[in-house]
Amino acid sequence: MTTSGTTPRILLLSGYDAASHRRWREQLSAMFPRYEWQFLALPPRFFRWRIRGNPLSWLNEPLLQESWDLIIATSMVDLATLRGLHPRLANTPCLLYMHENQFAFPVSSGQNASADPQMVNLYSALSADCVVFNSGWNRDSFLAGADSFLKKLPDAVPEGLIETLRDKSRVIPVPIEDRLFADRRPLMNRACPHLLWNHRWEYDKGPDRLLKFLQVLDQRSMPFRLSVVGERFRSYPKAFDRIREQFGPCIEHWGFFENREDYDQLLRQADIVISTALHDFQGLSMLEAMAAGCVPLAPDRLAYREYVPDLCRYESHQENAAMEAEVVADTLEQLLEGQLLACPPEDWRASSLAGDYHSLFQDLIQAGSASS
């Protein structure tokens, strides 16, 4: 029996509510209006404090004193500590959703290495009743990273932790809204294709690699139009300024779109969506652009192997950016010479994934009800 008699109550905790995390939680509540949803979300800043301090930030939160049928927490939430501090949560089914994992996330040059974020991920996953990843690559890199981490610890590490985590793990991607899937005219202006780079303006998305790739196109006298868009922060890699300075005449759009409709229109106008990322746990921006009809051009690494066709993946040279830039240009030339076809990610549609989410929610809610 649910806490409210008929309507299951779900509390979703977002410990670092970045734009993609916010869209995901809003999408879930819209997909399943029969549940009663409540949210606790912390702003996406002060990363080290957020991932370690969210139980303290929420210590006196009234919602955590209430009864719930299901708790959903994002990977930035210290779920183990929260369940310890709030006795009501100890017996409430908890689902941990891994948008990313700290074992595979790179440390930038401005950060000091610390095991704290990894320990939070590890304890949270052990504390959760189910751990859901947004891609197979995210799951596999988490399990491999956790295994490597545990082997470095000096002593008293229990046996079978990785097997326990693997058994409770599932893969259900962040859905792509059905409205984004669009019928498109046959691609494209092959003589001067519209290239789209639509990622967060941070070092792990490889803006320096984008710069090198564009310089190779310039050296080869390959004409192109360019849109560089995405979420930008006060501090961002200098490669963006160099791109704007060097390729200004080619630029169609630059910077963040405040209006979502304008951004969706750009997705429908661009020809090829490009990733130069060193880390991308699902690749929501790539999937959305592909749904809108863009042909992808992505490295043969990360989660891209799960949905980008072979012909659209260029050989990965993670340790040699200059070599990779040449390979990206080669792959683009081959795409332009061949029969370019859109490849919308149908299996990532919200309507296709709704059943997986609903079944999981119901299973956890019923298991919690049976044990209470």
CSV table of N, CA and C in Angstrom, one decimal, residues 134-294:
chain,number,residue,atom,x,y,z
A,134,ASN,N,23.0,6.0,-17.6
A,134,ASN,CA,22.5,6.5,-18.9
A,134,ASN,C,23.1,5.9,-20.1
A,135,SER,N,24.1,5.1,-19.9
A,135,SER,CA,24.7,4.4,-21.1
A,135,SER,C,25.5,3.2,-20.6
A,136,GLY,N,25.7,2.3,-21.5
A,136,GLY,CA,26.5,1.1,-21.2
A,136,GLY,C,28.0,1.5,-20.8
A,137,TRP,N,28.5,2.5,-21.6
A,137,TRP,CA,29.8,3.0,-21.3
A,137,TRP,C,30.0,3.6,-19.9
A,138,ASN,N,29.0,4.3,-19.5
A,138,ASN,CA,29.0,4.9,-18.1
A,138,ASN,C,29.0,3.8,-17.1
A,139,ARG,N,28.2,2.8,-17.3
A,139,ARG,CA,28.2,1.6,-16.3
A,139,ARG,C,29.5,0.9,-16.3
A,140,ASP,N,30.0,0.6,-17.5
A,140,ASP,CA,31.2,-0.2,-17.6
A,140,ASP,C,32.4,0.5,-17.0
A,141,SER,N,32.5,1.8,-17.3
A,141,SER,CA,33.6,2.6,-16.8
A,141,SER,C,33.5,2.8,-15.3
A,142,PHE,N,32.3,2.9,-14.7
A,142,PHE,CA,32.1,3.0,-13.3
A,142,PHE,C,32.6,1.7,-12.6
A,143,LEU,N,32.2,0.6,-13.1
A,143,LEU,CA,32.5,-0.7,-12.5
A,143,LEU,C,34.0,-1.0,-12.6
A,144,ALA,N,34.6,-0.6,-13.8
A,144,ALA,CA,36.1,-0.8,-13.9
A,144,ALA,C,36.8,0.1,-13.1
A,145,GLY,N,36.4,1.4,-13.0
A,145,GLY,CA,37.0,2.4,-12.1
A,145,GLY,C,36.9,2.0,-10.7
A,146,ALA,N,35.8,1.6,-10.2
A,146,ALA,CA,35.6,1.2,-8.8
A,146,ALA,C,36.5,0.0,-8.5
A,147,ASP,N,36.5,-1.0,-9.4
A,147,ASP,CA,37.4,-2.1,-9.2
A,147,ASP,C,38.8,-1.7,-9.0
A,148,SER,N,39.3,-0.9,-9.9
A,148,SER,CA,40.7,-0.4,-9.9
A,148,SER,C,41.0,0.4,-8.6
A,149,PHE,N,40.0,1.2,-8.2
A,149,PHE,CA,40.1,2.0,-6.9
A,149,PHE,C,40.2,1.1,-5.7
A,150,LEU,N,39.3,0.1,-5.6
A,150,LEU,CA,39.3,-0.8,-4.5
A,150,LEU,C,40.6,-1.6,-4.3
A,151,LYS,N,41.2,-1.9,-5.5
A,151,LYS,CA,42.4,-2.7,-5.4
A,151,LYS,C,43.6,-1.9,-4.9
A,152,LYS,N,43.5,-0.6,-4.9
A,152,LYS,CA,44.6,0.3,-4.4
A,152,LYS,C,44.5,0.5,-2.9
A,153,LEU,N,43.3,0.1,-2.3
A,153,LEU,CA,43.1,0.4,-0.8
A,153,LEU,C,44.0,-0.6,0.0
A,154,PRO,N,44.5,-0.2,1.1
A,154,PRO,CA,45.5,-1.1,1.8
A,154,PRO,C,45.0,-2.4,2.4
A,155,ASP,N,43.8,-2.4,2.9
A,155,ASP,CA,43.4,-3.6,3.6
A,155,ASP,C,41.9,-3.5,3.9
A,156,ALA,N,41.3,-4.6,4.4
A,156,ALA,CA,39.9,-4.7,4.9
A,156,ALA,C,38.9,-4.3,3.9
A,157,VAL,N,39.1,-4.7,2.6
A,157,VAL,CA,38.1,-4.4,1.6
A,157,VAL,C,37.3,-5.7,1.4
A,158,PRO,N,36.0,-5.6,1.6
A,158,PRO,CA,35.1,-6.8,1.4
A,158,PRO,C,35.2,-7.4,0.0
A,159,GLU,N,35.1,-8.7,0.0
A,159,GLU,CA,35.0,-9.4,-1.3
A,159,GLU,C,33.6,-9.2,-2.0
A,160,GLY,N,33.6,-9.2,-3.3
A,160,GLY,CA,32.4,-9.2,-4.0
A,160,GLY,C,31.7,-7.9,-4.2
A,161,LEU,N,32.3,-6.8,-3.9
A,161,LEU,CA,31.6,-5.5,-4.0
A,161,LEU,C,31.3,-5.2,-5.5
A,162,ILE,N,32.2,-5.5,-6.4
A,162,ILE,CA,31.9,-5.2,-7.8
A,162,ILE,C,30.7,-6.0,-8.3
A,163,GLU,N,30.7,-7.3,-7.9
A,163,GLU,CA,29.6,-8.2,-8.4
A,163,GLU,C,28.3,-7.7,-7.8
A,164,THR,N,28.3,-7.2,-6.5
A,164,THR,CA,27.1,-6.7,-5.9
A,164,THR,C,26.6,-5.5,-6.7
A,165,LEU,N,27.5,-4.6,-7.1
A,165,LEU,CA,27.1,-3.4,-7.8
A,165,LEU,C,26.6,-3.8,-9.2
A,166,ARG,N,27.3,-4.7,-9.9
A,166,ARG,CA,26.9,-5.1,-11.2
A,166,ARG,C,25.5,-5.7,-11.2
A,167,ASP,N,25.2,-6.5,-10.2
A,167,ASP,CA,23.9,-7.1,-10.1
A,167,ASP,C,22.7,-6.1,-9.9
A,168,LYS,N,23.0,-5.0,-9.3
A,168,LYS,CA,21.9,-4.0,-9.1
A,168,LYS,C,21.9,-2.9,-10.1
A,169,SER,N,22.8,-3.0,-11.2
A,169,SER,CA,22.9,-2.0,-12.2
A,169,SER,C,22.0,-2.3,-13.4
A,170,ARG,N,21.5,-1.2,-14.0
A,170,ARG,CA,20.7,-1.2,-15.2
A,170,ARG,C,21.1,0.0,-16.1
A,171,VAL,N,20.8,-0.1,-17.4
A,171,VAL,CA,21.0,1.0,-18.3
A,171,VAL,C,19.7,1.4,-18.8
A,172,ILE,N,19.3,2.7,-18.5
A,172,ILE,CA,18.2,3.3,-19.1
A,172,ILE,C,18.6,4.8,-19.5
A,173,PRO,N,18.7,5.1,-20.7
A,173,PRO,CA,19.2,6.5,-21.1
A,173,PRO,C,18.3,7.6,-20.7
A,174,VAL,N,18.8,8.8,-20.6
A,174,VAL,CA,18.0,10.0,-20.6
A,174,VAL,C,17.2,10.0,-21.9
A,175,PRO,N,15.9,10.1,-21.8
A,175,PRO,CA,15.1,10.1,-23.1
A,175,PRO,C,15.3,11.3,-23.9
A,176,ILE,N,15.1,11.1,-25.2
A,176,ILE,CA,15.0,12.3,-26.1
A,176,ILE,C,13.5,12.5,-26.4
A,177,GLU,N,13.1,13.7,-26.2
A,177,GLU,CA,11.7,14.1,-26.4
A,177,GLU,C,11.2,13.8,-27.8
A,178,ASP,N,10.0,13.2,-27.9
A,178,ASP,CA,9.5,12.8,-29.2
A,178,ASP,C,9.4,14.0,-30.2
A,179,ARG,N,9.1,15.1,-29.6
A,179,ARG,CA,8.9,16.3,-30.4
A,179,ARG,C,10.2,16.7,-31.2
A,180,LEU,N,11.3,16.3,-30.7
A,180,LEU,CA,12.6,16.7,-31.4
A,180,LEU,C,12.9,15.9,-32.6
A,181,PHE,N,12.2,14.7,-32.8
A,181,PHE,CA,12.4,13.9,-34.0
A,181,PHE,C,11.6,14.6,-35.2
A,182,ALA,N,12.4,14.9,-36.2
A,182,ALA,CA,11.8,15.7,-37.3
A,182,ALA,C,12.1,15.1,-38.6
A,183,ASP,N,11.2,15.2,-39.5
A,183,ASP,CA,11.4,14.8,-40.9
A,183,ASP,C,12.2,15.9,-41.5
A,184,ARG,N,13.3,15.5,-42.2
A,184,ARG,CA,14.2,16.5,-42.8
A,184,ARG,C,14.3,16.3,-44.3
A,185,ARG,N,14.6,17.4,-44.9
A,185,ARG,CA,14.9,17.4,-46.3
A,185,ARG,C,16.2,16.6,-46.5
A,186,PRO,N,16.4,16.0,-47.7
A,186,PRO,CA,17.7,15.3,-47.9
A,186,PRO,C,18.9,16.2,-47.7
A,187,LEU,N,19.9,15.7,-47.0
A,187,LEU,CA,21.1,16.5,-46.8
A,187,LEU,C,21.8,16.6,-48.1
A,188,MET,N,22.5,17.7,-48.3
A,188,MET,CA,22.8,18.9,-47.6
A,188,MET,C,23.5,19.8,-48.6
A,189,ASN,N,24.0,20.8,-48.1
A,189,ASN,CA,24.9,21.7,-48.9
A,189,ASN,C,26.3,21.0,-48.8
A,190,ARG,N,26.6,20.1,-49.7
A,190,ARG,CA,27.8,19.4,-49.6
A,190,ARG,C,29.0,20.3,-50.0
A,191,ALA,N,28.8,21.3,-50.7
A,191,ALA,CA,29.9,22.2,-51.1
A,191,ALA,C,30.3,23.1,-49.9
A,192,CYS,N,29.4,23.4,-49.0
A,192,CYS,CA,29.7,24.2,-47.8
A,192,CYS,C,28.8,23.8,-46.7
A,193,PRO,N,29.1,22.6,-46.1
A,193,PRO,CA,28.2,22.1,-45.1
A,193,PRO,C,28.1,22.9,-43.8
A,194,HIS,N,27.0,22.9,-43.1
A,194,HIS,CA,26.8,23.6,-41.9
A,194,HIS,C,27.2,22.7,-40.7
A,195,LEU,N,28.3,22.9,-40.1
A,195,LEU,CA,28.8,22.1,-39.0
A,195,LEU,C,28.4,22.7,-37.7
A,196,LEU,N,27.9,21.8,-36.8
A,196,LEU,CA,27.4,22.2,-35.5
A,196,LEU,C,28.2,21.5,-34.4
A,197,TRP,N,28.7,22.3,-33.5
A,197,TRP,CA,29.4,21.8,-32.2
A,197,TRP,C,28.6,22.4,-31.1
A,198,ASN,N,27.9,21.5,-30.4
A,198,ASN,CA,26.8,21.9,-29.4
A,198,ASN,C,27.0,21.3,-28.0
A,199,HIS,N,28.1,21.6,-27.3
A,199,HIS,CA,28.4,21.0,-26.1
A,199,HIS,C,28.7,22.1,-25.0
A,200,ARG,N,28.8,21.6,-23.7
A,200,ARG,CA,29.3,22.5,-22.7
A,200,ARG,C,30.7,23.1,-23.0
A,201,TRP,N,30.9,24.3,-22.7
A,201,TRP,CA,32.1,25.0,-23.0
A,201,TRP,C,33.2,24.7,-21.9
A,202,GLU,N,33.6,23.4,-21.9
A,202,GLU,CA,34.6,23.0,-20.9
A,202,GLU,C,35.6,22.1,-21.5
A,203,TYR,N,36.7,22.0,-20.8
A,203,TYR,CA,37.9,21.3,-21.4
A,203,TYR,C,37.7,19.9,-21.8
A,204,ASP,N,36.8,19.2,-21.0
A,204,ASP,CA,36.6,17.7,-21.4
A,204,ASP,C,35.8,17.5,-22.6
A,205,LYS,N,35.2,18.6,-23.2
A,205,LYS,CA,34.5,18.4,-24.5
A,205,LYS,C,35.4,18.7,-25.7
A,206,GLY,N,36.7,18.9,-25.4
A,206,GLY,CA,37.7,19.0,-26.5
A,206,GLY,C,37.7,20.2,-27.4
A,207,PRO,N,37.4,21.4,-26.8
A,207,PRO,CA,37.4,22.6,-27.7
A,207,PRO,C,38.8,22.8,-28.5
A,208,ASP,N,39.9,22.4,-27.8
A,208,ASP,CA,41.2,22.6,-28.5
A,208,ASP,C,41.2,21.6,-29.7
A,209,ARG,N,40.6,20.5,-29.6
A,209,ARG,CA,40.5,19.5,-30.7
A,209,ARG,C,39.6,20.1,-31.8
A,210,LEU,N,38.6,20.8,-31.5
A,210,LEU,CA,37.7,21.4,-32.5
A,210,LEU,C,38.6,22.4,-33.2
A,211,LEU,N,39.3,23.2,-32.5
A,211,LEU,CA,40.2,24.3,-33.2
A,211,LEU,C,41.1,23.6,-34.1
A,212,LYS,N,41.8,22.5,-33.7
A,212,LYS,CA,42.8,21.9,-34.6
A,212,LYS,C,42.1,21.3,-35.9
A,213,PHE,N,40.9,20.7,-35.7
A,213,PHE,CA,40.1,20.2,-36.8
A,213,PHE,C,39.8,21.3,-37.8
A,214,LEU,N,39.3,22.4,-37.3
A,214,LEU,CA,38.9,23.5,-38.2
A,214,LEU,C,40.1,24.1,-38.9
A,215,GLN,N,41.3,24.1,-38.2
A,215,GLN,CA,42.5,24.5,-38.9
A,215,GLN,C,42.9,23.6,-40.0
A,216,VAL,N,42.7,22.3,-39.8
A,216,VAL,CA,43.0,21.3,-40.9
A,216,VAL,C,42.1,21.6,-42.1
A,217,LEU,N,40.8,21.8,-41.8
A,217,LEU,CA,39.8,22.1,-42.9
A,217,LEU,C,40.3,23.3,-43.7
A,218,ASP,N,40.8,24.3,-42.9
A,218,ASP,CA,41.2,25.6,-43.6
A,218,ASP,C,42.5,25.3,-44.4
A,219,GLN,N,43.4,24.5,-43.9
A,219,GLN,CA,44.6,24.1,-44.7
A,219,GLN,C,44.2,23.3,-45.9
A,220,ARG,N,43.2,22.6,-45.9
A,220,ARG,CA,42.7,21.8,-47.1
A,220,ARG,C,41.8,22.6,-48.0
A,221,SER,N,41.6,23.8,-47.6
A,221,SER,CA,40.7,24.7,-48.4
A,221,SER,C,39.3,24.1,-48.5
A,222,MET,N,38.8,23.5,-47.5
A,222,MET,CA,37.4,22.9,-47.4
A,222,MET,C,36.5,23.9,-46.8
A,223,PRO,N,35.6,24.5,-47.6
A,223,PRO,CA,34.6,25.5,-47.1
A,223,PRO,C,33.6,24.9,-46.1
A,224,PHE,N,33.2,25.6,-45.2
A,224,PHE,CA,32.2,25.2,-44.2
A,224,PHE,C,31.5,26.4,-43.5
A,225,ARG,N,30.4,26.2,-43.0
A,225,ARG,CA,29.7,27.1,-42.1
A,225,ARG,C,29.7,26.5,-40.7
A,226,LEU,N,29.8,27.3,-39.7
A,226,LEU,CA,30.0,26.8,-38.3
A,226,LEU,C,29.1,27.4,-37.3
A,227,SER,N,28.5,26.6,-36.5
A,227,SER,CA,27.8,27.0,-35.3
A,227,SER,C,28.4,26.4,-34.1
A,228,VAL,N,28.8,27.2,-33.1
A,228,VAL,CA,29.4,26.7,-31.8
A,228,VAL,C,28.5,27.2,-30.7
A,229,VAL,N,27.7,26.3,-30.2
A,229,VAL,CA,26.7,26.7,-29.1
A,229,VAL,C,26.9,25.8,-27.9
A,230,GLY,N,26.2,26.2,-26.8
A,230,GLY,CA,26.3,25.4,-25.6
A,230,GLY,C,26.4,26.2,-24.4
A,231,GLU,N,26.2,25.5,-23.3
A,231,GLU,CA,26.3,26.2,-22.0
A,231,GLU,C,27.7,26.7,-21.7
A,232,ARG,N,27.8,28.0,-21.4
A,232,ARG,CA,29.1,28.6,-21.1
A,232,ARG,C,29.2,29.1,-19.7
A,233,PHE,N,30.3,29.1,-19.1
A,233,PHE,CA,30.5,29.5,-17.7
A,233,PHE,C,31.5,30.7,-17.7
A,234,ARG,N,31.6,31.3,-16.5
A,234,ARG,CA,32.5,32.5,-16.4
A,234,ARG,C,33.9,32.2,-16.9
A,235,SER,N,34.4,31.1,-16.5
A,235,SER,CA,35.7,30.6,-17.0
A,235,SER,C,35.6,29.5,-18.0
A,236,TYR,N,36.2,29.7,-19.2
A,236,TYR,CA,36.0,28.7,-20.2
A,236,TYR,C,37.4,28.7,-21.0
A,237,PRO,N,37.6,27.6,-21.7
A,237,PRO,CA,38.9,27.4,-22.4
A,237,PRO,C,39.1,28.5,-23.5
A,238,LYS,N,40.4,28.9,-23.6
A,238,LYS,CA,40.7,30.0,-24.5
A,238,LYS,C,40.6,29.5,-26.0
A,239,ALA,N,40.5,28.2,-26.2
A,239,ALA,CA,40.3,27.8,-27.6
A,239,ALA,C,39.1,28.4,-28.2
A,240,PHE,N,38.1,28.7,-27.5
A,240,PHE,CA,36.8,29.3,-28.0
A,240,PHE,C,37.1,30.6,-28.6
A,241,ASP,N,37.9,31.4,-27.9
A,241,ASP,CA,38.2,32.8,-28.4
A,241,ASP,C,39.0,32.7,-29.7
A,242,ARG,N,39.9,31.7,-29.8
A,242,ARG,CA,40.8,31.5,-31.0
A,242,ARG,C,39.9,31.1,-32.1
A,243,ILE,N,38.9,30.2,-31.9
A,243,ILE,CA,38.0,29.8,-32.9
A,243,ILE,C,37.2,31.0,-33.5
A,244,ARG,N,36.7,31.8,-32.6
A,244,ARG,CA,35.9,32.9,-33.0
A,244,ARG,C,36.7,33.9,-33.8
A,245,GLU,N,38.0,34.1,-33.4
A,245,GLU,CA,38.9,35.1,-34.0
A,245,GLU,C,39.3,34.6,-35.4
A,246,GLN,N,39.6,33.3,-35.5
A,246,GLN,CA,40.2,32.8,-36.7
A,246,GLN,C,39.2,32.4,-37.8
A,247,PHE,N,37.9,32.0,-37.3
A,247,PHE,CA,36.9,31.6,-38.2
A,247,PHE,C,35.6,32.4,-38.2
A,248,GLY,N,35.8,33.6,-37.7
A,248,GLY,CA,34.6,34.5,-37.6
A,248,GLY,C,33.7,34.6,-38.9
A,249,PRO,N,34.3,34.7,-40.1
A,249,PRO,CA,33.5,34.8,-41.3
A,249,PRO,C,32.7,33.6,-41.6
A,250,CYS,N,33.0,32.4,-41.0
A,250,CYS,CA,32.3,31.2,-41.3
A,250,CYS,C,31.2,30.9,-40.3
A,251,ILE,N,31.1,31.8,-39.2
A,251,ILE,CA,30.3,31.4,-38.1
A,251,ILE,C,28.8,31.9,-38.4
A,252,GLU,N,27.9,30.9,-38.2
A,252,GLU,CA,26.5,31.2,-38.3
A,252,GLU,C,25.9,31.6,-37.0
A,253,HIS,N,26.2,30.8,-35.9
A,253,HIS,CA,25.7,31.0,-34.6
A,253,HIS,C,26.8,30.8,-33.6
A,254,TRP,N,26.8,31.6,-32.5
A,254,TRP,CA,27.8,31.5,-31.5
A,254,TRP,C,27.2,31.7,-30.1
A,255,GLY,N,27.6,30.8,-29.2
A,255,GLY,CA,27.2,31.0,-27.8
A,255,GLY,C,25.9,30.3,-27.4
A,256,PHE,N,25.4,30.6,-26.3
A,256,PHE,CA,24.2,29.9,-25.7
A,256,PHE,C,22.9,30.5,-26.2
A,257,PHE,N,22.0,29.6,-26.5
A,257,PHE,CA,20.6,30.0,-26.9
A,257,PHE,C,19.7,30.1,-25.6
A,258,GLU,N,19.3,31.3,-25.3
A,258,GLU,CA,18.4,31.4,-24.2
A,258,GLU,C,17.0,30.8,-24.5
A,259,ASN,N,16.6,30.9,-25.8
A,259,ASN,CA,15.3,30.4,-26.2
A,259,ASN,C,15.4,29.0,-26.7
A,260,ARG,N,14.8,28.0,-26.1
A,260,ARG,CA,14.9,26.6,-26.6
A,260,ARG,C,14.4,26.5,-28.0
A,261,GLU,N,13.3,27.2,-28.4
A,261,GLU,CA,12.8,27.1,-29.7
A,261,GLU,C,13.8,27.5,-30.8
A,262,ASP,N,14.6,28.5,-30.5
A,262,ASP,CA,15.6,28.9,-31.4
A,262,ASP,C,16.7,27.9,-31.6
A,263,TYR,N,17.0,27.2,-30.5
A,263,TYR,CA,18.0,26.2,-30.5
A,263,TYR,C,17.5,25.0,-31.3
A,264,ASP,N,16.2,24.6,-31.1
A,264,ASP,CA,15.7,23.5,-31.8
A,264,ASP,C,15.7,23.8,-33.3
A,265,GLN,N,15.4,25.0,-33.7
A,265,GLN,CA,15.4,25.4,-35.1
A,265,GLN,C,16.8,25.2,-35.7
A,266,LEU,N,17.9,25.6,-34.9
A,266,LEU,CA,19.2,25.4,-35.4
A,266,LEU,C,19.5,23.9,-35.6
A,267,LEU,N,19.1,23.1,-34.7
A,267,LEU,CA,19.3,21.6,-34.9
A,267,LEU,C,18.7,21.1,-36.2
A,268,ARG,N,17.6,21.7,-36.6
A,268,ARG,CA,16.9,21.3,-37.9
A,268,ARG,C,17.6,21.9,-39.1
A,269,GLN,N,18.4,22.9,-38.9
A,269,GLN,CA,19.1,23.6,-40.0
A,269,GLN,C,20.5,23.1,-40.3
A,270,ALA,N,21.2,22.6,-39.2
A,270,ALA,CA,22.6,22.2,-39.4
A,270,ALA,C,22.6,20.9,-40.1
A,271,ASP,N,23.8,20.6,-40.7
A,271,ASP,CA,24.0,19.4,-41.5
A,271,ASP,C,24.7,18.3,-40.8
A,272,ILE,N,25.7,18.6,-40.1
A,272,ILE,CA,26.6,17.6,-39.4
A,272,ILE,C,26.8,18.1,-38.0
A,273,VAL,N,26.5,17.3,-37.0
A,273,VAL,CA,26.8,17.6,-35.6
A,273,VAL,C,28.1,16.9,-35.2
A,274,ILE,N,29.0,17.6,-34.6
A,274,ILE,CA,30.4,17.1,-34.3
A,274,ILE,C,30.6,17.0,-32.8
A,275,SER,N,31.3,15.9,-32.4
A,275,SER,CA,31.8,15.8,-31.1
A,275,SER,C,33.3,15.7,-31.2
A,276,THR,N,34.0,16.4,-30.3
A,276,THR,CA,35.5,16.2,-30.1
A,276,THR,C,35.8,15.8,-28.7
A,277,ALA,N,34.7,15.3,-28.0
A,277,ALA,CA,34.8,15.1,-26.5
A,277,ALA,C,35.8,14.0,-26.1
A,278,LEU,N,36.4,14.3,-25.0
A,278,LEU,CA,37.2,13.3,-24.3
A,278,LEU,C,36.4,12.5,-23.2
A,279,HIS,N,35.3,13.2,-22.8
A,279,HIS,CA,34.4,12.5,-21.9
A,279,HIS,C,32.9,12.9,-22.2
A,280,ASP,N,32.1,11.9,-22.4
A,280,ASP,CA,30.7,12.2,-22.6
A,280,ASP,C,30.0,10.9,-22.2
A,281,PHE,N,29.2,11.0,-21.1
A,281,PHE,CA,28.7,9.7,-20.5
A,281,PHE,C,27.4,9.2,-21.3
A,282,GLN,N,26.7,10.1,-22.0
A,282,GLN,CA,25.7,9.7,-22.9
A,282,GLN,C,25.7,10.4,-24.2
A,283,GLY,N,25.8,11.8,-24.1
A,283,GLY,CA,25.9,12.6,-25.3
A,283,GLY,C,24.5,13.1,-25.7
A,284,LEU,N,23.8,13.7,-24.8
A,284,LEU,CA,22.5,14.2,-25.0
A,284,LEU,C,22.4,15.2,-26.2
A,285,SER,N,23.4,16.1,-26.3
A,285,SER,CA,23.4,17.1,-27.3
A,285,SER,C,23.5,16.4,-28.7
A,286,MET,N,24.3,15.4,-28.8
A,286,MET,CA,24.5,14.6,-30.0
A,286,MET,C,23.2,13.9,-30.4
A,287,LEU,N,22.6,13.3,-29.4
A,287,LEU,CA,21.4,12.5,-29.7
A,287,LEU,C,20.2,13.5,-30.1
A,288,GLU,N,20.1,14.6,-29.5
A,288,GLU,CA,19.1,15.6,-29.9
A,288,GLU,C,19.3,16.1,-31.3
A,289,ALA,N,20.5,16.4,-31.7
A,289,ALA,CA,20.8,16.8,-33.0
A,289,ALA,C,20.5,15.7,-34.0
A,290,MET,N,20.9,14.5,-33.7
A,290,MET,CA,20.6,13.4,-34.6
A,290,MET,C,19.1,13.2,-34.8
A,291,ALA,N,18.3,13.3,-33.7
A,291,ALA,CA,16.9,13.2,-33.8
A,291,ALA,C,16.3,14.3,-34.7
A,292,ALA,N,16.9,15.4,-34.7
A,292,ALA,CA,16.5,16.5,-35.6
A,292,ALA,C,17.0,16.4,-37.0
A,293,GLY,N,17.8,15.3,-37.3
A,293,GLY,CA,18.2,15.1,-38.7
A,293,GLY,C,19.6,15.3,-39.0
A,294,CYS,N,20.4,15.8,-38.1
A,294,CYS,CA,21.8,16.0,-38.3
A,294,CYS,C,22.6,14.6,-38.5
